[in-house]
PDB file of C-alpha atoms in Angstrom:
ATOM      1  CA  MET A1359       0.000   0.000   0.000  1.00 86.00           C
ATOM      2  CA  LEU A1360       2.423   2.709   1.253  1.00 96.00           C
ATOM      3  CA  LYS A1361       6.142   2.368   0.657  1.00 96.00           C
ATOM      4  CA  VAL A1362       8.800   4.902   1.616  1.00 97.00           C
ATOM      5  CA  GLU A1363      12.341   4.352   0.363  1.00 97.00           C
ATOM      6  CA  GLN A1364      15.423   6.234   1.552  1.00 97.00           C
ATOM      7  CA  LEU A1365      13.466   9.436   2.065  1.00 97.00           C
ATOM      8  CA  THR A1366      15.433  12.563   2.869  1.00 96.00           C
ATOM      9  CA  GLY A1367      14.184  16.057   3.556  1.00 93.00           C
ATOM     10  CA  GLY A1368      13.783  18.865   6.026  1.00 92.00           C
ATOM     11  CA  TYR A1369      13.466  22.618   6.260  1.00 93.00           C
ATOM     12  CA  GLY A1370      15.696  24.697   4.011  1.00 88.00           C
ATOM     13  CA  SER A1371      19.317  23.757   4.645  1.00 88.00           C
ATOM     14  CA  ALA A1372      18.398  21.801   7.795  1.00 91.00           C
ATOM     15  CA  GLN A1373      18.105  18.131   6.887  1.00 93.00           C
ATOM     16  CA  VAL A1374      15.830  16.212   9.237  1.00 96.00           C
ATOM     17  CA  LEU A1375      15.146  12.930   7.430  1.00 96.00           C
ATOM     18  CA  ASN A1376      18.232  10.841   6.731  1.00 95.00           C
ATOM     19  CA  GLY A1377      17.102   7.964   4.570  1.00 96.00           C
ATOM     20  CA  VAL A1378      13.799   6.701   5.991  1.00 97.00           C
ATOM     21  CA  ASP A1379      12.444   3.308   4.888  1.00 96.00           C
ATOM     22  CA  LEU A1380       8.866   2.405   5.798  1.00 97.00           C
ATOM     23  CA  ASN A1381       6.318  -0.111   4.514  1.00 95.00           C
ATOM     24  CA  VAL A1382       2.678  -0.140   5.579  1.00 96.00           C
ATOM     25  CA  ASN A1383       0.281  -2.755   4.257  1.00 94.00           C
ATOM     26  CA  THR A1384      -3.464  -2.632   3.684  1.00 93.00           C
ATOM     27  CA  LYS A1385      -5.434  -3.236   6.903  1.00 93.00           C
ATOM     28  CA  GLU A1386      -2.434  -2.335   9.035  1.00 95.00           C
ATOM     29  CA  VAL A1387      -1.962   0.384  11.657  1.00 96.00           C
ATOM     30  CA  VAL A1388       1.653   1.383  12.253  1.00 97.00           C
ATOM     31  CA  ALA A1389       2.765   3.768  15.003  1.00 97.00           C
ATOM     32  CA  LEU A1390       5.773   6.075  14.760  1.00 97.00           C
ATOM     33  CA  LEU A1391       7.439   6.630  18.128  1.00 96.00           C
ATOM     34  CA  GLY A1392      10.393   8.745  19.126  1.00 95.00           C
ATOM     35  CA  ARG A1393      11.543  11.713  21.165  1.00 93.00           C
ATOM     36  CA  ASN A1394      10.593  15.229  20.105  1.00 92.00           C
ATOM     37  CA  GLY A1395      12.562  16.510  17.147  1.00 92.00           C
ATOM     38  CA  VAL A1396      13.581  13.184  15.598  1.00 95.00           C
ATOM     39  CA  GLY A1397      11.578  13.720  12.399  1.00 96.00           C
ATOM     40  CA  LYS A1398       8.204  12.045  12.916  1.00 97.00           C
ATOM     41  CA  THR A1399       6.070  15.011  11.851  1.00 96.00           C
ATOM     42  CA  THR A1400       8.536  15.873   9.100  1.00 97.00           C
ATOM     43  CA  LEU A1401       8.117  12.358   7.726  1.00 97.00           C
ATOM     44  CA  LEU A1402       4.324  12.667   7.568  1.00 97.00           C
ATOM     45  CA  LYS A1403       4.562  16.088   5.923  1.00 96.00           C
ATOM     46  CA  SER A1404       7.040  14.731   3.394  1.00 96.00           C
ATOM     47  CA  ILE A1405       4.801  11.767   2.551  1.00 96.00           C
ATOM     48  CA  ILE A1406       1.793  14.013   1.865  1.00 95.00           C
ATOM     49  CA  GLY A1407       3.918  16.614   0.057  1.00 93.00           C
ATOM     50  CA  VAL A1408       3.536  19.575   2.417  1.00 93.00           C
ATOM     51  CA  LEU A1409       7.339  19.400   2.593  1.00 93.00           C
ATOM     52  CA  PRO A1410       8.644  18.214  -0.785  1.00 92.00           C
ATOM     53  CA  PRO A1411      11.251  15.485  -0.136  1.00 94.00           C
ATOM     54  CA  LYS A1412      14.831  16.174  -1.159  1.00 94.00           C
ATOM     55  CA  GLY A1413      15.462  12.560  -2.117  1.00 95.00           C
ATOM     56  CA  GLY A1414      14.067   9.069  -2.010  1.00 96.00           C
ATOM     57  CA  LYS A1415      10.665   7.710  -2.977  1.00 96.00           C
ATOM     58  CA  VAL A1416       7.084   7.665  -1.721  1.00 97.00           C
ATOM     59  CA  LEU A1417       4.885   5.083  -3.439  1.00 96.00           C
ATOM     60  CA  ILE A1418       1.177   4.368  -3.075  1.00 94.00           C
ATOM     61  CA  ASP A1419       0.178   1.062  -4.651  1.00 92.00           C
ATOM     62  CA  GLY A1420       3.493   1.133  -6.503  1.00 92.00           C
ATOM     63  CA  GLU A1421       2.925   4.602  -8.000  1.00 93.00           C
ATOM     64  CA  PRO A1422       5.522   7.262  -7.118  1.00 95.00           C
ATOM     65  CA  VAL A1423       3.989  10.431  -5.664  1.00 94.00           C
ATOM     66  CA  GLU A1424       6.989  12.201  -4.117  1.00 92.00           C
ATOM     67  CA  ARG A1425       7.215  14.789  -6.933  1.00 90.00           C
ATOM     68  CA  MET A1426       3.498  15.583  -6.974  1.00 92.00           C
ATOM     69  CA  PRO A1427       1.887  18.646  -5.350  1.00 91.00           C
ATOM     70  CA  THR A1428      -0.036  18.005  -2.156  1.00 91.00           C
ATOM     71  CA  PHE A1429      -3.498  18.095  -3.762  1.00 89.00           C
ATOM     72  CA  ALA A1430      -2.410  15.464  -6.289  1.00 90.00           C
ATOM     73  CA  VAL A1431      -0.987  13.231  -3.548  1.00 92.00           C
ATOM     74  CA  ALA A1432      -4.318  13.517  -1.718  1.00 90.00           C
ATOM     75  CA  ARG A1433      -6.175  12.550  -4.886  1.00 89.00           C
ATOM     76  CA  ARG A1434      -3.971   9.443  -5.140  1.00 90.00           C
ATOM     77  CA  GLY A1435      -5.324   8.334  -1.776  1.00 91.00           C
ATOM     78  CA  ILE A1436      -3.256   9.772   1.081  1.00 94.00           C
ATOM     79  CA  SER A1437      -4.993  11.873   3.738  1.00 94.00           C
ATOM     80  CA  TYR A1438      -3.343  13.768   6.587  1.00 95.00           C
ATOM     81  CA  VAL A1439      -4.597  14.941   9.984  1.00 95.00           C
ATOM     82  CA  PRO A1440      -1.952  17.337  11.356  1.00 92.00           C
ATOM     83  CA  GLN A1441      -0.979  17.864  14.958  1.00 87.00           C
ATOM     84  CA  GLY A1442      -3.377  20.430  16.371  1.00 82.00           C
ATOM     85  CA  ARG A1443      -6.119  19.105  14.058  1.00 80.00           C
ATOM     86  CA  GLY A1444      -6.048  21.918  11.469  1.00 87.00           C
ATOM     87  CA  ILE A1445      -9.790  22.418  11.264  1.00 90.00           C
ATOM     88  CA  PHE A1446     -11.294  25.724  10.118  1.00 92.00           C
ATOM     89  CA  ASP A1447     -12.689  27.263  13.296  1.00 92.00           C
ATOM     90  CA  LYS A1448     -14.846  29.880  11.570  1.00 93.00           C
ATOM     91  CA  LEU A1449     -16.588  27.342   9.326  1.00 95.00           C
ATOM     92  CA  SER A1450     -19.374  25.017  10.364  1.00 96.00           C
ATOM     93  CA  VAL A1451     -18.872  21.317  11.012  1.00 95.00           C
ATOM     94  CA  GLU A1452     -20.575  20.505   7.726  1.00 95.00           C
ATOM     95  CA  GLU A1453     -18.466  23.022   5.785  1.00 95.00           C
ATOM     96  CA  ASN A1454     -15.288  21.476   7.212  1.00 94.00           C
ATOM     97  CA  LEU A1455     -16.429  18.040   6.039  1.00 94.00           C
ATOM     98  CA  GLN A1456     -17.294  19.388   2.603  1.00 92.00           C
ATOM     99  CA  ILE A1457     -13.734  20.669   2.254  1.00 90.00           C
ATOM    100  CA  GLY A1458     -12.549  17.107   2.762  1.00 88.00           C
ATOM    101  CA  LEU A1459     -14.658  16.035  -0.216  1.00 88.00           C
ATOM    102  CA  ARG A1460     -12.519  18.131  -2.558  1.00 82.00           C
ATOM    103  CA  ALA A1461      -9.774  15.530  -2.367  1.00 79.00           C
ATOM    104  CA  CYS A1462     -12.136  12.575  -2.801  1.00 77.00           C
ATOM    105  CA  ARG A1463     -10.873  10.116  -5.394  1.00 70.00           C
ATOM    106  CA  LYS A1464     -14.479   9.387  -6.416  1.00 71.00           C
ATOM    107  CA  ARG A1465     -15.309  13.096  -6.886  1.00 69.00           C
ATOM    108  CA  SER A1466     -18.274  12.800  -4.539  1.00 70.00           C
ATOM    109  CA  ASP A1467     -20.307  15.827  -3.414  1.00 76.00           C
ATOM    110  CA  SER A1468     -21.973  14.028  -0.507  1.00 86.00           C
ATOM    111  CA  ILE A1469     -20.623  13.515   3.000  1.00 91.00           C
ATOM    112  CA  PRO A1470     -20.428   9.720   3.465  1.00 88.00           C
ATOM    113  CA  ASP A1471     -23.206   8.294   5.617  1.00 90.00           C
ATOM    114  CA  PHE A1472     -20.764   6.361   7.792  1.00 89.00           C
ATOM    115  CA  ILE A1473     -19.230   9.632   9.055  1.00 92.00           C
ATOM    116  CA  TYR A1474     -22.431  10.757  10.753  1.00 92.00           C
ATOM    117  CA  GLU A1475     -23.268   7.185  11.771  1.00 91.00           C
ATOM    118  CA  ARG A1476     -19.893   6.781  13.494  1.00 89.00           C
ATOM    119  CA  PHE A1477     -19.901  10.291  15.012  1.00 90.00           C
ATOM    120  CA  PRO A1478     -23.536  11.300  15.562  1.00 92.00           C
ATOM    121  CA  ILE A1479     -22.402  14.408  17.453  1.00 93.00           C
ATOM    122  CA  LEU A1480     -21.107  15.792  14.154  1.00 94.00           C
ATOM    123  CA  HIS A1481     -24.522  15.363  12.562  1.00 94.00           C
ATOM    124  CA  GLU A1482     -26.223  16.879  15.577  1.00 94.00           C
ATOM    125  CA  ARG A1483     -23.920  19.896  15.427  1.00 94.00           C
ATOM    126  CA  ARG A1484     -23.363  20.066  11.680  1.00 92.00           C
ATOM    127  CA  GLN A1485     -24.395  23.743  11.534  1.00 96.00           C
ATOM    128  CA  GLN A1486     -22.335  24.693  14.589  1.00 95.00           C
ATOM    129  CA  GLN A1487     -19.144  26.712  14.185  1.00 95.00           C
ATOM    130  CA  ALA A1488     -16.292  24.215  14.460  1.00 94.00           C
ATOM    131  CA  GLY A1489     -14.194  26.439  16.711  1.00 91.00           C
ATOM    132  CA  SER A1490     -16.814  26.284  19.470  1.00 94.00           C
ATOM    133  CA  MET A1491     -16.540  22.500  19.878  1.00 91.00           C
ATOM    134  CA  SER A1492     -14.555  20.640  22.535  1.00 90.00           C
ATOM    135  CA  GLY A1493     -11.068  19.307  21.848  1.00 88.00           C
ATOM    136  CA  GLY A1494     -12.311  15.742  21.474  1.00 87.00           C
ATOM    137  CA  GLN A1495     -15.084  16.787  19.102  1.00 90.00           C
ATOM    138  CA  LYS A1496     -12.604  18.776  17.016  1.00 92.00           C
ATOM    139  CA  GLN A1497     -10.404  15.693  16.729  1.00 90.00           C
ATOM    140  CA  GLN A1498     -13.378  13.629  15.624  1.00 91.00           C
ATOM    141  CA  LEU A1499     -14.130  16.303  13.026  1.00 94.00           C
ATOM    142  CA  ALA A1500     -10.523  16.411  11.805  1.00 94.00           C
ATOM    143  CA  ILE A1501     -10.398  12.645  11.338  1.00 93.00           C
ATOM    144  CA  SER A1502     -13.829  12.619   9.695  1.00 93.00           C
ATOM    145  CA  ARG A1503     -12.801  15.374   7.283  1.00 94.00           C
ATOM    146  CA  ALA A1504      -9.788  13.288   6.274  1.00 93.00           C
ATOM    147  CA  LEU A1505     -12.015  10.249   5.749  1.00 92.00           C
ATOM    148  CA  CYS A1506     -14.288  12.220   3.409  1.00 91.00           C
ATOM    149  CA  SER A1507     -11.577  11.894   0.753  1.00 89.00           C
ATOM    150  CA  ASP A1508     -11.946   8.087   0.812  1.00 89.00           C
ATOM    151  CA  PRO A1509      -8.219   7.598   1.487  1.00 92.00           C
ATOM    152  CA  LYS A1510      -6.170   4.474   0.997  1.00 93.00           C
ATOM    153  CA  VAL A1511      -3.657   5.707   3.575  1.00 96.00           C
ATOM    154  CA  LEU A1512      -4.473   7.847   6.622  1.00 96.00           C
ATOM    155  CA  LEU A1513      -1.689   9.801   8.347  1.00 97.00           C
ATOM    156  CA  LEU A1514      -2.393  10.957  11.915  1.00 96.00           C
ATOM    157  CA  ASP A1515      -0.106  13.225  13.944  1.00 95.00           C
ATOM    158  CA  GLU A1516      -0.615  12.987  17.730  1.00 93.00           C
ATOM    159  CA  PRO A1517      -4.386  12.292  17.666  1.00 92.00           C
ATOM    160  CA  SER A1518      -4.575  11.842  21.452  1.00 90.00           C
ATOM    161  CA  GLU A1519      -3.002  15.211  22.269  1.00 87.00           C
ATOM    162  CA  GLY A1520      -5.107  17.299  24.629  1.00 82.00           C
ATOM    163  CA  ILE A1521      -8.233  15.146  24.663  1.00 84.00           C
ATOM    164  CA  GLN A1522      -9.962  13.134  27.373  1.00 85.00           C
ATOM    165  CA  PRO A1523      -9.198   9.422  27.868  1.00 87.00           C
ATOM    166  CA  ASN A1524     -12.603   8.150  26.710  1.00 85.00           C
ATOM    167  CA  ILE A1525     -12.188   9.912  23.358  1.00 84.00           C
ATOM    168  CA  VAL A1526      -8.665   8.465  23.062  1.00 87.00           C
ATOM    169  CA  GLN A1527     -10.155   4.988  23.489  1.00 89.00           C
ATOM    170  CA  ASP A1528     -12.798   5.820  20.890  1.00 88.00           C
ATOM    171  CA  ILE A1529     -10.082   6.843  18.429  1.00 89.00           C
ATOM    172  CA  GLY A1530      -8.321   3.533  19.031  1.00 91.00           C
ATOM    173  CA  ARG A1531     -11.504   1.600  18.284  1.00 90.00           C
ATOM    174  CA  LEU A1532     -12.118   3.735  15.201  1.00 89.00           C
ATOM    175  CA  LEU A1533      -8.684   2.953  13.757  1.00 92.00           C
ATOM    176  CA  ARG A1534      -9.259  -0.780  14.161  1.00 92.00           C
ATOM    177  CA  GLU A1535     -12.669  -0.477  12.505  1.00 90.00           C
ATOM    178  CA  LEU A1536     -11.294   1.546   9.606  1.00 89.00           C
ATOM    179  CA  VAL A1537      -8.611  -0.927   8.634  1.00 90.00           C
ATOM    180  CA  ALA A1538     -11.021  -3.842   9.004  1.00 89.00           C
ATOM    181  CA  GLU A1539     -13.988  -2.385   7.166  1.00 88.00           C
ATOM    182  CA  ARG A1540     -12.507   0.070   4.663  1.00 85.00           C
ATOM    183  CA  GLU A1541      -9.265  -1.711   3.739  1.00 84.00           C
ATOM    184  CA  MET A1542      -7.081   1.235   4.649  1.00 92.00           C
ATOM    185  CA  ALA A1543      -3.570   1.612   5.964  1.00 95.00           C
ATOM    186  CA  VAL A1544      -2.876   3.968   8.869  1.00 96.00           C
ATOM    187  CA  VAL A1545       0.325   5.630  10.062  1.00 97.00           C
ATOM    188  CA  VAL A1546       0.022   7.346  13.440  1.00 97.00           C
ATOM    189  CA  VAL A1547       2.578   9.468  15.276  1.00 96.00           C
ATOM    190  CA  GLU A1548       1.753   8.993  18.940  1.00 94.00           C
ATOM    191  CA  GLN A1549       3.174   9.402  22.454  1.00 91.00           C
ATOM    192  CA  ASN A1550       0.340   7.586  24.216  1.00 91.00           C
ATOM    193  CA  LEU A1551       1.545   3.993  24.489  1.00 92.00           C
ATOM    194  CA  GLU A1552      -1.867   2.769  25.634  1.00 92.00           C
ATOM    195  CA  LEU A1553      -3.368   3.991  22.363  1.00 93.00           C
ATOM    196  CA  VAL A1554      -0.532   2.304  20.474  1.00 94.00           C
ATOM    197  CA  ARG A1555      -1.220  -0.971  22.300  1.00 93.00           C
ATOM    198  CA  GLN A1556      -4.943  -0.712  21.585  1.00 93.00           C
ATOM    199  CA  ALA A1557      -4.877   0.345  17.950  1.00 93.00           C
ATOM    200  CA  CYS A1558      -1.610  -0.574  16.266  1.00 95.00           C
ATOM    201  CA  ASP A1559      -0.265  -3.745  14.686  1.00 94.00           C
ATOM    202  CA  ARG A1560       3.365  -2.624  14.635  1.00 95.00           C
ATOM    203  CA  PHE A1561       5.473   0.268  15.835  1.00 96.00           C
ATOM    204  CA  CYS A1562       8.623   1.930  14.543  1.00 96.00           C
ATOM    205  CA  ILE A1563      11.051   4.057  16.518  1.00 96.00           C
ATOM    206  CA  MET A1564      12.743   7.057  14.923  1.00 96.00           C
ATOM    207  CA  VAL A1565      16.095   8.479  16.024  1.00 95.00           C
ATOM    208  CA  LYS A1566      17.812  11.373  14.248  1.00 94.00           C
ATOM    209  CA  GLY A1567      15.752  11.118  11.094  1.00 95.00           C
ATOM    210  CA  GLN A1568      15.970   7.361  10.668  1.00 96.00           C
ATOM    211  CA  ILE A1569      13.905   4.364  11.726  1.00 96.00           C
ATOM    212  CA  VAL A1570      16.128   2.366  14.062  1.00 95.00           C
ATOM    213  CA  HIS A1571      13.631  -0.253  15.253  1.00 94.00           C
ATOM    214  CA  SER A1572      10.511  -1.890  13.876  1.00 93.00           C
ATOM    215  CA  GLY A1573       8.507  -4.630  15.514  1.00 92.00           C
ATOM    216  CA  ASP A1574       5.162  -5.860  16.774  1.00 91.00           C
ATOM    217  CA  LYS A1575       3.447  -4.632  19.927  1.00 88.00           C
ATOM    218  CA  SER A1576       5.229  -7.140  22.155  1.00 87.00           C
ATOM    219  CA  GLY A1577       8.217  -4.815  21.941  1.00 89.00           C
ATOM    220  CA  LEU A1578       6.324  -2.242  23.979  1.00 90.00           C
ATOM    221  CA  ASP A1579       7.034  -4.433  27.019  1.00 89.00           C
ATOM    222  CA  ASP A1580      10.784  -4.144  26.453  1.00 90.00           C
ATOM    223  CA  GLU A1581      11.761  -1.595  29.090  1.00 90.00           C
ATOM    224  CA  GLU A1582      15.348  -1.383  27.888  1.00 91.00           C
ATOM    225  CA  LEU A1583      14.224  -0.586  24.332  1.00 91.00           C
ATOM    226  CA  LEU A1584      11.808   2.098  25.495  1.00 89.00           C
ATOM    227  CA  THR A1585      14.265   3.634  27.940  1.00 90.00           C
ATOM    228  CA  THR A1586      17.003   3.763  25.317  1.00 91.00           C
ATOM    229  CA  HIS A1587      14.954   5.443  22.590  1.00 90.00           C
ATOM    230  CA  LEU A1588      11.961   7.142  24.236  1.00 88.00           C
ATOM    231  CA  SER A1589      12.900   8.303  27.731  1.00 79.00           C
ATOM    232  CA  VAL A1590      13.717  11.984  28.099  1.00 50.00           C
TER     233      VAL A1590
END
């Protein structure tokens, strides 16, 4: 589904990614772990094209997309929920969702029924200004807006940040449902190890712009591994 090969990139003359390799299969949720500043967010931005990579490849279903503009990458099936959610506070819930439709591969003009079925609060408050919602509701809206594009690959940056534990658990359940029912792949940058345990099939650890470890969730019980690469 998603394949990243020797990806390099960063901000101006500051190189952050130093040859990242990553494979994510259909119906798989993969977590990216690492200390602050190691390149996790930069990797997601480089995959979606917000930061054009300096080298390497990004392939979706074998098709290279690393030289495409962001809107074209989205149309190929990659959707991105940034840290901080990135919703439009002054627009209504429904208007935010409609913006997500612009990247839909099927060129649909209708908000998918499953969005409102899965998050009835969004239907209830569809005319409400998005900025007046709670943090958890905004995160639900941000994820739902991304899903309106019918993505093959969903990129999530710190979805649990600043929201209550019950919504974090709901996000974990949602990710499992998405990969099971919609045949998606998910890459999630996350600090909350409980969410990683609940939702993810594998995890990768980044250090200095490279992935230095990849394994299944049993590795989350390896205290030496976590202390070495994640402890401040």
